[in-house]
Backbone as JSON Lines, residues from 0, in Angstrom:
{"i":0,"aa":"M","n":[81.47,71.95,66.54],"ca":[80.47,71.08,65.98],"c":[80.79,69.65,66.4]}
{"i":1,"aa":"D","n":[79.8,68.96,66.93],"ca":[79.93,67.55,67.31],"c":[79.03,66.72,66.41]}
{"i":2,"aa":"L","n":[79.51,65.58,66.0],"ca":[78.68,64.65,65.23],"c":[79.11,63.22,65.49]}
{"i":3,"aa":"E","n":[78.18,62.31,65.22],"ca":[78.43,60.89,65.43],"c":[77.85,60.12,64.26]}
{"i":4,"aa":"F","n":[78.54,59.08,63.84],"ca":[78.08,58.24,62.73],"c":[78.75,56.88,62.86]}
{"i":5,"aa":"S","n":[78.25,55.93,62.11],"ca":[78.87,54.61,62.04],"c":[79.31,54.34,60.62]}
{"i":6,"aa":"G","n":[80.42,53.62,60.5],"ca":[80.93,53.29,59.18],"c":[81.89,52.12,59.24]}
{"i":7,"aa":"E","n":[82.13,51.54,58.08],"ca":[83.01,50.37,57.98],"c":[84.48,50.81,57.92]}
{"i":8,"aa":"I","n":[85.31,50.09,58.65],"ca":[86.76,50.34,58.6],"c":[87.31,49.72,57.32]}
{"i":9,"aa":"W","n":[88.09,50.5,56.58],"ca":[88.72,50.01,55.35],"c":[90.2,50.36,55.36]}
{"i":10,"aa":"F","n":[90.94,49.66,54.53],"ca":[92.4,49.77,54.5],"c":[92.84,50.32,53.16]}
{"i":11,"aa":"W","n":[93.74,51.3,53.2],"ca":[94.35,51.85,51.99],"c":[95.79,51.37,51.94]}
{"i":12,"aa":"R","n":[96.15,50.72,50.85],"ca":[97.48,50.11,50.71],"c":[98.48,51.01,49.99]}
{"i":13,"aa":"G","n":[98.32,52.3,50.07],"ca":[99.21,53.22,49.37],"c":[100.62,53.2,49.93]}
{"i":14,"aa":"P","n":[101.42,54.17,49.52],"ca":[102.81,54.24,49.98],"c":[102.91,54.36,51.5]}
{"i":15,"aa":"A","n":[101.88,54.91,52.12],"ca":[101.82,54.97,53.59],"c":[100.49,54.31,53.99]}
{"i":16,"aa":"P","n":[100.46,53.0,54.14],"ca":[99.2,52.29,54.42],"c":[98.52,52.8,55.69]}
{"i":17,"aa":"W","n":[97.18,52.85,55.65],"ca":[96.43,53.39,56.77],"c":[95.02,52.83,56.75]}
{"i":18,"aa":"H","n":[94.36,52.84,57.91],"ca":[92.97,52.43,58.04],"c":[92.1,53.68,58.19]}
{"i":19,"aa":"F","n":[90.88,53.62,57.63],"ca":[89.97,54.76,57.63],"c":[88.53,54.32,57.85]}
{"i":20,"aa":"V","n":[87.7,55.3,58.23],"ca":[86.25,55.2,58.16],"c":[85.8,56.41,57.35]}
{"i":21,"aa":"T","n":[84.92,56.2,56.38],"ca":[84.42,57.29,55.55],"c":[83.22,57.94,56.23]}
{"i":22,"aa":"V","n":[83.23,59.26,56.29],"ca":[82.12,60.01,56.86],"c":[80.95,59.93,55.88]}
{"i":23,"aa":"P","n":[79.73,59.62,56.37],"ca":[78.56,59.57,55.48],"c":[78.34,60.9,54.77]}
{"i":24,"aa":"E","n":[77.8,60.83,53.57],"ca":[77.66,62.01,52.73],"c":[76.89,63.14,53.41]}
{"i":25,"aa":"D","n":[75.79,62.84,54.1],"ca":[75.0,63.9,54.72],"c":[75.79,64.62,55.82]}
{"i":26,"aa":"R","n":[76.65,63.9,56.52],"ca":[77.47,64.52,57.56],"c":[78.6,65.33,56.93]}
{"i":27,"aa":"C","n":[79.05,64.93,55.74],"ca":[80.11,65.69,55.05],"c":[79.64,67.09,54.7]}
{"i":28,"aa":"H","n":[78.36,67.24,54.37],"ca":[77.82,68.57,54.05],"c":[77.89,69.48,55.28]}
{"i":29,"aa":"E","n":[77.61,68.92,56.46],"ca":[77.71,69.7,57.69],"c":[79.16,70.14,57.93]}
{"i":30,"aa":"I","n":[80.08,69.22,57.73],"ca":[81.5,69.52,57.93],"c":[81.97,70.57,56.93]}
{"i":31,"aa":"E","n":[81.56,70.41,55.69],"ca":[81.95,71.35,54.64],"c":[81.52,72.77,54.99]}
{"i":32,"aa":"A","n":[80.34,72.91,55.57],"ca":[79.83,74.23,55.94],"c":[80.74,74.91,56.97]}
{"i":33,"aa":"A","n":[81.38,74.13,57.82],"ca":[82.25,74.68,58.86],"c":[83.72,74.68,58.47]}
{"i":34,"aa":"S","n":[84.05,74.08,57.34],"ca":[85.46,73.85,56.99],"c":[86.27,75.13,56.84]}
{"i":35,"aa":"S","n":[85.68,76.2,56.33],"ca":[86.46,77.43,56.13],"c":[86.93,78.03,57.45]}
{"i":36,"aa":"L","n":[86.26,77.7,58.53],"ca":[86.63,78.23,59.84],"c":[87.75,77.44,60.51]}
{"i":37,"aa":"V","n":[87.92,76.16,60.11],"ca":[88.86,75.31,60.84],"c":[89.93,74.64,59.98]}
{"i":38,"aa":"S","n":[89.77,74.63,58.66],"ca":[90.73,73.93,57.8],"c":[92.09,74.62,57.84]}
{"i":39,"aa":"Y","n":[93.15,73.8,57.83],"ca":[94.49,74.38,57.88],"c":[95.3,74.11,56.63]}
{"i":40,"aa":"G","n":[94.69,73.69,55.56],"ca":[95.39,73.49,54.29],"c":[95.08,72.14,53.7]}
{"i":41,"aa":"W","n":[95.14,72.04,52.4],"ca":[94.85,70.82,51.64],"c":[93.47,70.25,51.98]}
{"i":42,"aa":"G","n":[92.62,71.07,52.57],"ca":[91.28,70.62,52.94],"c":[91.23,69.79,54.21]}
{"i":43,"aa":"M","n":[92.36,69.69,54.91],"ca":[92.42,68.93,56.16],"c":[91.66,69.68,57.25]}
{"i":44,"aa":"I","n":[90.89,68.94,58.05],"ca":[90.08,69.54,59.1],"c":[90.42,68.88,60.43]}
{"i":45,"aa":"P","n":[90.95,69.64,61.39],"ca":[91.33,69.06,62.69],"c":[90.08,68.63,63.47]}
{"i":46,"aa":"V","n":[90.17,67.47,64.1],"ca":[89.07,66.94,64.92],"c":[89.63,66.21,66.13]}
{"i":47,"aa":"T","n":[88.79,66.09,67.14],"ca":[89.01,65.14,68.21],"c":[88.04,64.0,67.91]}
{"i":48,"aa":"A","n":[88.56,62.8,67.85],"ca":[87.74,61.63,67.48],"c":[87.66,60.67,68.67]}
{"i":49,"aa":"R","n":[86.55,59.92,68.69],"ca":[86.4,58.89,69.72],"c":[85.69,57.69,69.12]}
{"i":50,"aa":"I","n":[86.24,56.52,69.41],"ca":[85.58,55.24,69.14],"c":[85.59,54.49,70.45]}
{"i":51,"aa":"G","n":[84.43,54.1,70.93],"ca":[84.36,53.42,72.22],"c":[84.89,54.32,73.3]}
{"i":52,"aa":"S","n":[85.86,53.82,74.06],"ca":[86.45,54.63,75.13],"c":[87.78,55.26,74.73]}
{"i":53,"aa":"T","n":[88.15,55.15,73.46],"ca":[89.44,55.67,72.98],"c":[89.24,57.0,72.25]}
{"i":54,"aa":"T","n":[89.96,58.02,72.71],"ca":[89.89,59.36,72.12],"c":[91.27,59.74,71.6]}
{"i":55,"aa":"W","n":[91.31,60.41,70.46],"ca":[92.57,60.87,69.9],"c":[92.32,62.1,69.03]}
{"i":56,"aa":"T","n":[93.37,62.86,68.76],"ca":[93.28,63.99,67.85],"c":[93.83,63.57,66.5]}
{"i":57,"aa":"T","n":[93.19,64.05,65.45],"ca":[93.59,63.72,64.09],"c":[93.02,64.79,63.17]}
{"i":58,"aa":"S","n":[93.04,64.55,61.89],"ca":[92.43,65.45,60.91],"c":[91.64,64.62,59.91]}
{"i":59,"aa":"L","n":[90.5,65.16,59.5],"ca":[89.74,64.55,58.42],"c":[90.46,64.83,57.12]}
{"i":60,"aa":"W","n":[90.51,63.84,56.25],"ca":[91.15,64.0,54.95],"c":[90.05,64.06,53.89]}
{"i":61,"aa":"P","n":[90.15,65.02,52.96],"ca":[89.17,65.03,51.86],"c":[89.48,63.9,50.88]}
{"i":62,"aa":"K","n":[88.43,63.2,50.42],"ca":[88.61,62.13,49.43],"c":[87.32,61.96,48.65]}
{"i":63,"aa":"D","n":[87.4,62.15,47.34],"ca":[86.27,61.92,46.44],"c":[85.01,62.69,46.85]}
{"i":64,"aa":"G","n":[85.19,63.94,47.27],"ca":[84.05,64.77,47.63],"c":[83.49,64.51,49.02]}
{"i":65,"aa":"R","n":[84.15,63.66,49.78],"ca":[83.73,63.35,51.14],"c":[84.94,63.51,52.05]}
{"i":66,"aa":"Y","n":[84.8,63.08,53.29],"ca":[85.91,63.1,54.24],"c":[86.12,61.69,54.79]}
{"i":67,"aa":"I","n":[87.38,61.4,55.13],"ca":[87.7,60.12,55.75],"c":[88.44,60.38,57.07]}
{"i":68,"aa":"V","n":[88.18,59.48,58.02],"ca":[88.78,59.59,59.35],"c":[89.89,58.55,59.46]}
{"i":69,"aa":"P","n":[91.15,58.95,59.64],"ca":[92.22,57.98,59.84],"c":[92.08,57.33,61.22]}
{"i":70,"aa":"I","n":[92.17,56.0,61.24],"ca":[92.03,55.25,62.49],"c":[93.4,54.65,62.82]}
{"i":71,"aa":"R","n":[93.99,55.13,63.89],"ca":[95.33,54.68,64.3],"c":[95.32,53.22,64.75]}
{"i":72,"aa":"T","n":[96.47,52.6,64.64],"ca":[96.62,51.22,65.05],"c":[96.29,51.03,66.53]}
{"i":73,"aa":"N","n":[96.75,51.95,67.38],"ca":[96.47,51.8,68.81],"c":[94.98,51.9,69.11]}
{"i":74,"aa":"V","n":[94.25,52.67,68.32],"ca":[92.79,52.77,68.5],"c":[92.13,51.46,68.1]}
{"i":75,"aa":"R","n":[92.51,50.92,66.95],"ca":[91.92,49.65,66.49],"c":[92.21,48.53,67.48]}
{"i":76,"aa":"K","n":[93.44,48.49,68.01],"ca":[93.78,47.45,68.98],"c":[93.01,47.62,70.28]}
{"i":77,"aa":"A","n":[92.94,48.85,70.78],"ca":[92.24,49.11,72.05],"c":[90.76,48.76,71.96]}
{"i":78,"aa":"E","n":[90.16,48.99,70.79],"ca":[88.73,48.75,70.61],"c":[88.45,47.42,69.91]}
{"i":79,"aa":"Q","n":[89.5,46.65,69.65],"ca":[89.4,45.32,69.02],"c":[88.63,45.39,67.69]}
{"i":80,"aa":"L","n":[89.09,46.28,66.82],"ca":[88.47,46.49,65.52],"c":[89.44,46.16,64.4]}
{"i":81,"aa":"D","n":[88.89,45.72,63.27],"ca":[89.71,45.39,62.12],"c":[88.96,45.77,60.85]}
{"i":82,"aa":"V","n":[89.59,45.59,59.71],"ca":[89.0,45.88,58.41],"c":[87.65,45.17,58.3]}
{"i":83,"aa":"G","n":[86.65,45.91,57.84],"ca":[85.32,45.36,57.66],"c":[84.41,45.53,58.87]}
{"i":84,"aa":"D","n":[84.96,45.82,60.03],"ca":[84.14,46.05,61.21],"c":[83.45,47.41,61.1]}
{"i":85,"aa":"I","n":[82.28,47.51,61.71],"ca":[81.57,48.78,61.76],"c":[81.93,49.48,63.06]}
{"i":86,"aa":"A","n":[82.38,50.72,62.95],"ca":[82.77,51.51,64.11],"c":[81.85,52.72,64.23]}
{"i":87,"aa":"T","n":[81.47,53.04,65.46],"ca":[80.73,54.27,65.72],"c":[81.75,55.32,66.11]}
{"i":88,"aa":"V","n":[81.79,56.39,65.33],"ca":[82.8,57.44,65.48],"c":[82.12,58.72,65.96]}
{"i":89,"aa":"S","n":[82.66,59.32,67.0],"ca":[82.21,60.63,67.47],"c":[83.31,61.63,67.12]}
{"i":90,"aa":"L","n":[82.92,62.76,66.55],"ca":[83.89,63.78,66.16],"c":[83.52,65.12,66.75]}
{"i":91,"aa":"T","n":[84.53,65.85,67.21],"ca":[84.4,67.26,67.54],"c":[85.25,68.0,66.52]}
{"i":92,"aa":"V","n":[84.6,68.69,65.6],"ca":[85.3,69.39,64.54],"c":[85.97,70.63,65.12]}
{"i":93,"aa":"G","n":[87.22,70.82,64.73],"ca":[88.0,71.95,65.24],"c":[88.84,71.57,66.43]}
{"i":94,"aa":"G","n":[88.81,70.26,66.75],"ca":[89.66,69.74,67.79],"c":[89.14,70.0,69.15]}
């Protein structure tokens, strides 16, 4: 399954700080439908993600009934993105 959406980059200051983009609710329903085929535990879903010309493998994290995409530091630097910027994210679910 391939999908694309845009969302704001936000920062979580937890014990392991990280940057994320939240998947829009309507796209989360599509992902949820496929999750039983690809999830490997704790609701994590493996994906290949792309922002701009930068591609990486990661997993969607479940949060508050939706999914969030972790955005690595090297991706943000390569694409010149920071907190509050809108990023267009392309995902291939299942890696």
